[in-house]
Amino acid sequence: MDNKLKWLLVVVLLSFLGWYFLIKQSDYTITFKVNAATGTISQGILEWTAIRSKKQNETYTVLEKRNFDFIKQLMKKGNEELEYSWDMKTINDSMTNVTVGIKDLNHSLYNRLTAPFVSTKFRTEQIDKIKSFKLGLEDHIDGFKIRIDGEGSSKEIYVAYISLKSVLQEKAQTMLEYDPVIVGYLDRNKIKIIGYRPYLEITDWDEDKEIVSFNYCFPIPKNTKYVLDSNVKFKTIAPLKGLQATYFGNYRTSDRAWFALLDYAKKHGYKLENKPLEHFLANPFNGGNELEWETKIIIPFTSK
């Protein structure tokens, strides 16, 4: 063999070994695809690890988080210390590729030498663990449906509203908690609610802290006379032009449609103003099949 070729092979081999043992972040990598938006998966990861913290005595700390595309966590349990790096990449309007890089901080070298090539205890445990997450996520996804409707616009609405704030996962519970406040005021003052189909208007969305400020709104006649109140206010919501989606499912997880619209916007070149407007078209107090509860959602865009 030519000496130059031998040296080239040596350089390539040394470069690979240097990358594999010194630069590569994970000991073992698991990849799978799931029919969900990156934000839905990101929320699922945080909720799943919160459950494991309670049931499996595992402590998870978020070391890094980039939008809804990447989460890096440190897991501690007894003498175990593992890093999980979750990387989510959109494939198309409905499918996302998830890559999970796993590093054992106490046995990294051994795992790199064994786990990618033979079935070890570490490899088996991690495959089972990520598989349980994937199955749980798929069960969650089966509980709702999302249809991307594309560009559209909302109508002008005159509303009575109450301003609220909560973590993203508890916005529906917060609405229900304060429902008697606003509905009670409207009933006492004999103010007609048009159709009893409320709106939720997001005024601020802190994606890093996952906290939303919003107005819980009921449409009423524009010429309504009202009594001043410390909680209930009145205003006109101006028409919005933006990307629309229709969500079918429990209102607790209607934000899954927000995430789908964010991924759609990124893929199709829209710049969104992250202030969704939701219009709930079913009354959850009537019960029934949650997959028939319909919500219209629009997120305004600033440019394309």
Coordinates of C-alpha atoms in Angstrom, one line a residue:
M1 CA 0.0 0.0 0.0
D2 CA 1.3 3.5 -0.9
N3 CA 2.8 5.2 2.1
K4 CA 0.7 8.4 1.6
L5 CA -2.4 6.3 1.7
K6 CA -1.3 4.6 4.9
W7 CA -0.6 7.9 6.6
L8 CA -4.0 9.2 5.4
L9 CA -5.7 6.2 6.9
V10 CA -3.8 6.7 10.2
V11 CA -4.7 10.4 10.3
V12 CA -8.4 9.5 9.6
L13 CA -8.4 6.8 12.2
L14 CA -6.7 9.0 14.8
S15 CA -9.1 11.9 14.0
F16 CA -12.1 9.6 14.5
L17 CA -10.8 8.2 17.8
G18 CA -10.0 11.7 19.0
W19 CA -13.6 12.8 18.2
Y20 CA -15.2 9.7 19.6
F21 CA -13.4 9.7 22.9
L22 CA -12.7 13.4 23.5
I23 CA -15.3 15.5 21.6
K24 CA -18.4 13.4 21.2
Q25 CA -20.9 14.4 23.8
S26 CA -22.8 11.1 24.3
D27 CA -21.9 7.5 25.1
Y28 CA -24.9 6.1 23.4
T29 CA -27.5 7.6 21.1
I30 CA -31.1 6.6 20.5
T31 CA -33.2 8.0 17.6
F32 CA -36.9 7.8 16.8
K33 CA -39.6 9.6 14.9
V34 CA -42.9 10.8 16.3
N35 CA -46.0 12.4 14.8
A36 CA -45.9 15.6 16.9
A37 CA -44.6 19.1 16.9
T38 CA -41.2 19.9 18.6
G39 CA -43.0 21.9 21.4
T40 CA -45.3 19.0 22.2
I41 CA -42.3 16.7 22.5
S42 CA -40.4 19.2 24.6
Q43 CA -43.4 19.6 27.0
G44 CA -43.7 15.8 27.1
I45 CA -40.0 15.4 28.1
L46 CA -40.4 17.8 31.0
E47 CA -43.7 16.3 32.2
W48 CA -42.3 12.7 31.9
T49 CA -39.1 13.5 33.9
A50 CA -41.3 15.3 36.5
I51 CA -43.3 12.0 36.9
R52 CA -40.1 9.9 37.1
S53 CA -38.7 12.3 39.8
K54 CA -41.7 11.4 42.0
K55 CA -42.1 7.7 41.1
Q56 CA -38.5 6.6 40.5
N57 CA -36.6 9.0 42.9
E58 CA -34.7 10.4 39.9
T59 CA -33.7 14.1 40.2
Y60 CA -33.7 16.0 36.9
T61 CA -32.1 19.4 36.4
V62 CA -32.3 21.3 33.1
L63 CA -28.8 22.3 32.1
E64 CA -29.7 23.9 28.7
K65 CA -32.8 24.6 26.8
R66 CA -33.1 26.1 23.3
N67 CA -36.6 27.1 22.3
F68 CA -38.4 23.8 21.8
D69 CA -35.7 22.1 19.8
F70 CA -33.2 21.1 22.4
I71 CA -33.1 20.1 26.1
K72 CA -30.1 19.0 28.1
Q73 CA -30.8 17.4 31.5
L74 CA -28.7 16.0 34.3
M75 CA -30.3 13.0 36.0
K76 CA -29.1 11.9 39.5
K77 CA -30.2 8.8 41.4
G78 CA -28.0 7.5 44.1
N79 CA -24.6 7.2 42.7
E80 CA -25.8 7.5 39.1
E81 CA -25.2 10.7 37.1
L82 CA -26.4 10.7 33.5
E83 CA -26.8 13.5 31.0
Y84 CA -29.6 13.4 28.5
S85 CA -29.5 15.6 25.4
W86 CA -32.7 15.7 23.5
D87 CA -32.5 17.2 20.0
M88 CA -35.8 17.6 18.0
K89 CA -35.8 18.3 14.3
T90 CA -38.9 18.9 12.2
I91 CA -39.1 16.5 9.2
N92 CA -42.4 17.8 7.8
D93 CA -45.6 19.5 9.0
S94 CA -46.5 16.7 11.3
M95 CA -43.4 14.5 11.9
T96 CA -40.4 15.2 14.1
N97 CA -37.1 13.3 14.5
V98 CA -35.9 12.9 18.1
T99 CA -32.3 12.1 18.9
V100 CA -31.4 11.3 22.5
G101 CA -27.7 11.4 23.4
I102 CA -27.0 9.7 26.8
K103 CA -23.8 10.1 28.8
D104 CA -22.9 8.3 32.0
L105 CA -20.7 10.7 33.9
N106 CA -19.2 8.0 36.0
H107 CA -18.6 5.2 33.4
S108 CA -18.4 7.1 30.1
L109 CA -15.3 5.4 28.7
Y110 CA -16.6 1.9 29.4
N111 CA -20.0 2.6 27.9
R112 CA -18.4 4.1 24.7
L113 CA -16.3 1.0 24.3
T114 CA -19.3 -1.4 24.8
A115 CA -22.8 0.1 24.5
P116 CA -22.8 0.9 20.7
F117 CA -21.5 -2.6 19.9
V118 CA -22.9 -5.1 22.4
S119 CA -26.0 -5.4 24.6
T120 CA -24.9 -4.1 28.1
K121 CA -26.9 -3.4 31.2
F122 CA -26.5 0.4 30.5
R123 CA -27.7 0.0 26.9
T124 CA -30.7 -2.2 27.8
E125 CA -31.8 0.1 30.6
Q126 CA -31.6 3.2 28.4
I127 CA -33.4 1.7 25.5
D128 CA -36.3 0.6 27.8
K129 CA -36.4 4.0 29.4
I130 CA -36.6 6.0 26.2
K131 CA -39.1 3.4 24.8
S132 CA -41.4 4.1 27.8
F133 CA -41.2 7.8 27.1
K134 CA -42.0 7.3 23.4
L135 CA -45.0 5.0 24.2
G136 CA -46.3 7.5 26.8
L137 CA -45.9 10.4 24.3
E138 CA -47.8 8.4 21.6
D139 CA -50.7 7.7 24.1
H140 CA -50.8 11.5 24.8
I141 CA -50.9 12.3 21.1
D142 CA -53.8 9.9 20.5
G143 CA -55.9 12.2 22.8
F144 CA -56.1 15.1 20.4
K145 CA -56.1 16.0 16.7
I146 CA -54.7 19.1 15.0
R147 CA -55.5 20.4 11.5
I148 CA -53.3 23.2 10.0
D149 CA -55.7 25.5 8.1
G150 CA -53.0 27.9 6.7
E151 CA -53.4 31.7 6.4
G152 CA -56.6 33.2 7.7
S153 CA -58.1 36.1 9.7
S154 CA -60.3 36.5 12.7
K155 CA -63.3 38.8 13.2
E156 CA -63.5 41.9 15.4
I157 CA -65.0 40.9 18.8
Y158 CA -66.3 42.9 21.7
V159 CA -65.7 41.1 24.9
A160 CA -65.9 41.1 28.7
Y161 CA -62.6 39.7 30.0
I162 CA -60.5 39.0 33.1
S163 CA -56.7 39.1 33.0
L164 CA -54.9 36.0 34.3
K165 CA -51.5 34.4 34.5
S166 CA -50.3 30.8 34.9
V167 CA -47.7 28.3 33.8
L168 CA -48.5 27.0 30.4
Q169 CA -49.6 23.6 31.5
E170 CA -52.2 25.1 33.9
K171 CA -53.9 27.7 31.7
A172 CA -57.1 25.7 31.3
Q173 CA -57.3 25.0 35.1
T174 CA -56.8 28.7 35.7
M175 CA -59.6 29.6 33.4
L176 CA -61.9 27.1 35.1
E177 CA -60.9 28.5 38.5
Y178 CA -61.9 32.0 37.5
D179 CA -64.9 31.1 35.4
P180 CA -67.3 31.8 38.3
V181 CA -65.8 35.2 38.8
I182 CA -66.5 36.5 35.3
V183 CA -69.6 34.5 34.5
G184 CA -71.1 35.4 37.9
Y185 CA -70.5 39.1 37.2
L186 CA -72.2 38.9 33.8
D187 CA -75.1 37.0 35.3
R188 CA -75.6 39.4 38.1
N189 CA -75.6 42.4 35.7
K190 CA -77.8 40.6 33.2
I191 CA -75.2 40.9 30.4
K192 CA -75.8 38.5 27.6
I193 CA -73.0 36.1 26.6
I194 CA -73.1 35.5 22.8
G195 CA -73.2 31.7 22.2
Y196 CA -71.3 30.9 25.5
R197 CA -68.1 30.3 23.3
P198 CA -65.3 32.0 25.2
Y199 CA -61.9 33.2 23.8
L200 CA -58.5 33.1 25.3
E201 CA -56.2 35.9 24.2
I202 CA -52.5 35.5 25.0
T203 CA -50.9 38.8 25.8
D204 CA -47.4 37.5 26.8
W205 CA -45.8 34.1 26.4
D206 CA -42.4 33.5 28.1
E207 CA -41.2 30.4 26.3
D208 CA -38.2 29.9 28.6
K209 CA -40.1 30.0 31.8
E210 CA -43.3 28.6 30.2
I211 CA -45.5 31.2 31.7
V212 CA -48.4 32.8 29.9
S213 CA -50.4 36.0 30.6
F214 CA -53.8 36.0 29.0
N215 CA -57.3 37.4 28.9
Y216 CA -60.2 35.0 29.5
C217 CA -62.9 36.6 27.3
F218 CA -66.6 36.2 26.7
P219 CA -68.2 37.8 23.6
I220 CA -71.0 40.2 24.5
P221 CA -73.1 42.8 22.5
K222 CA -71.1 45.9 21.7
N223 CA -73.7 48.4 23.1
T224 CA -73.7 46.7 26.5
K225 CA -74.0 48.9 29.6
Y226 CA -71.9 47.7 32.5
V227 CA -71.0 48.4 36.1
L228 CA -67.3 49.0 36.8
D229 CA -65.6 46.1 38.4
S230 CA -62.1 45.5 39.8
N231 CA -61.7 42.2 37.9
V232 CA -63.9 42.3 34.8
K233 CA -63.0 44.6 32.0
F234 CA -64.4 45.3 28.5
K235 CA -62.7 45.9 25.2
T236 CA -62.7 45.2 21.4
I237 CA -60.3 42.5 20.1
A238 CA -59.2 43.7 16.7
P239 CA -59.2 41.4 13.7
L240 CA -56.0 39.4 13.3
K241 CA -54.3 38.1 10.2
G242 CA -52.2 35.0 10.8
L243 CA -51.8 31.2 10.6
Q244 CA -54.8 29.2 11.7
A245 CA -55.3 25.7 13.1
T246 CA -58.2 23.7 14.4
Y247 CA -57.7 21.7 17.5
F248 CA -59.8 18.8 18.7
G249 CA -59.4 17.7 22.2
N250 CA -59.3 18.7 25.9
Y251 CA -58.6 22.4 26.4
R252 CA -55.8 21.6 28.8
T253 CA -53.6 20.7 25.9
S254 CA -54.8 23.2 23.2
D255 CA -51.3 24.7 23.2
R256 CA -50.2 21.6 21.2
A257 CA -51.8 23.4 18.2
W258 CA -49.6 26.4 19.0
F259 CA -46.5 24.3 18.7
A260 CA -47.7 22.8 15.5
L261 CA -48.2 26.3 14.1
L262 CA -44.7 27.4 15.3
D263 CA -43.1 24.4 13.4
Y264 CA -45.3 25.2 10.3
A265 CA -44.2 28.8 10.4
K266 CA -40.5 28.0 10.7
K267 CA -40.7 25.5 7.8
H268 CA -42.7 27.8 5.6
G269 CA -40.9 31.1 6.3
Y270 CA -43.4 32.9 8.5
K271 CA -42.4 35.1 11.4
L272 CA -45.0 34.9 14.1
E273 CA -46.0 37.2 16.9
N274 CA -46.4 34.6 19.7
K275 CA -49.8 35.8 20.9
P276 CA -52.3 33.1 20.0
L277 CA -56.0 33.7 20.1
E278 CA -58.2 30.7 20.9
H279 CA -61.9 30.4 20.3
F280 CA -63.5 27.5 22.2
L281 CA -66.5 26.1 20.3
A282 CA -67.6 23.5 22.8
N283 CA -68.7 23.7 26.4
P284 CA -66.6 21.2 28.5
F285 CA -69.2 21.3 31.2
N286 CA -71.5 19.4 28.8
G287 CA -69.0 16.5 28.8
G288 CA -69.0 14.2 25.8
N289 CA -66.2 12.9 23.6
E290 CA -63.1 15.2 24.0
L291 CA -62.0 14.5 20.4
E292 CA -65.2 16.4 19.4
W293 CA -64.3 19.5 21.4
E294 CA -63.3 22.0 18.7
T295 CA -61.0 25.1 19.2
K296 CA -60.1 27.6 16.5
I297 CA -56.7 29.0 16.9
I298 CA -54.9 31.9 15.1
I299 CA -51.4 33.2 15.7
P300 CA -50.7 36.5 14.0
F301 CA -47.7 36.8 11.7
T302 CA -45.6 39.9 11.2
S303 CA -43.9 38.9 7.9
K304 CA -43.1 36.1 5.6

